[in-house]
Amino acid sequence: MEATIRTTILDIQKMKQRGERFAMVTAYDYTAAQLADRAGIPLLLVGDSLGMVMLGHSTTVPVTVDDMVHHAAAVVRGSTKALVVADLPFLSYPDAGRAIDAAARLMQQAGAQAVKLEGGVAVAPTVRRLVDLGIPVMGHLGFTPQSVHQIGLRVQGRSAAAATQLLADAQALEEAGAFAVVLELVPMSLAAVVSRRLSIPTIGIGAGAGCDGQVQVWHDLLGLYDDMQPRHAKRYAELGKVIEAALRSYAAEVRDGSFPTAAHGTDMKAETLSAVLGAADHTTT
Ligand code: KIV
């Protein structure tokens, strides 16, 4: 049985009360989860961004609950300390009943501790229902990638009407019982106001330092892609280049015969082999 040492939603709410900022990062597999856990990242997001960065789709729209369960389970197996939040993918929460079914799979089959969904006032009744059933819910406002075909990939909440709506959405999520809200591509000053007005933590991505926490996508943070460099991301490493160089060296050493060496294998006693070959058909040597 797993010891209950993971970060809890109460822990991150206390961090907000103490004014402590915290980091969240996406993780989609066992190895990434282990590394992030070792680095002390308290919150892991199994984002439906996996549709793009892991599965090669151009949006998050094709991602299914099955995809999310598969990846979330690996992240849960790879971590012991972080709170694992898994996205409810596109069209998996058109009503509370369907949302409960999807959340049940993510929590019971995959072992996630919380779910995230996109939207504000419109999804507040669903959030309320999930929370009443004991499912921790994280909201997601601003640029909501599942609606990319409606809203385009751009900063949200710039006009007076959009900013007013965003404030109302954030309030509705808090009142419905969400434990935190992601603010993606929201003007920094607006995100700071939302963060001050809400008692639950805000987690920004492209929303400035006024948020209580920050979330970044694994591949952006670690420089795994050359052709994807969103403005809101900071590359803390150039792992794409490191990995490519390592793979080139490996292939070159296989070609020139310098890999493998005797150190990379095990052998058997020469007498044993001779005895076998003496008894067997010599054409197989
Ligand atoms: O799916 C995802 O990775 C996300 C983050 C960008 C917040 O929702």
Tab-separated table of C-alpha atoms and ligand atoms in Angstrom, residues 26 45 47-49 87 116 140 182 184 205 215 217, ligand 1:
chain	number	residue	atom	x	y	z
A	26	THR	CA	3.635	18.454	-16.939
A	45	LEU	CA	0.120	17.700	-14.411
A	47	GLY	CA	-1.843	17.448	-19.329
A	48	ASP	CA	-3.791	16.655	-22.445
A	49	SER	CA	-0.934	18.562	-24.118
A	87	ASP	CA	-6.705	16.463	-17.425
A	116	LYS	CA	-8.412	19.426	-14.246
A	140	HIS	CA	-8.372	26.160	-16.267
A	182	VAL	CA	-4.712	27.493	-14.062
A	184	GLU	CA	-3.119	30.351	-19.339
A	205	ILE	CA	1.378	29.804	-17.740
A	215	VAL	CA	3.160	25.525	-14.676
A	217	VAL	CA	5.207	21.981	-20.280
B	1	KIV	O1	-2.351	20.190	-21.003
B	1	KIV	C1	-1.529	20.957	-20.464
B	1	KIV	O2	-0.314	20.762	-20.522
B	1	KIV	C2	-2.052	22.110	-19.744
B	1	KIV	C3	-1.065	23.152	-19.306
B	1	KIV	C4	-0.615	23.949	-20.452
B	1	KIV	C5	-1.593	23.986	-18.209
B	1	KIV	O3	-3.217	22.213	-19.565
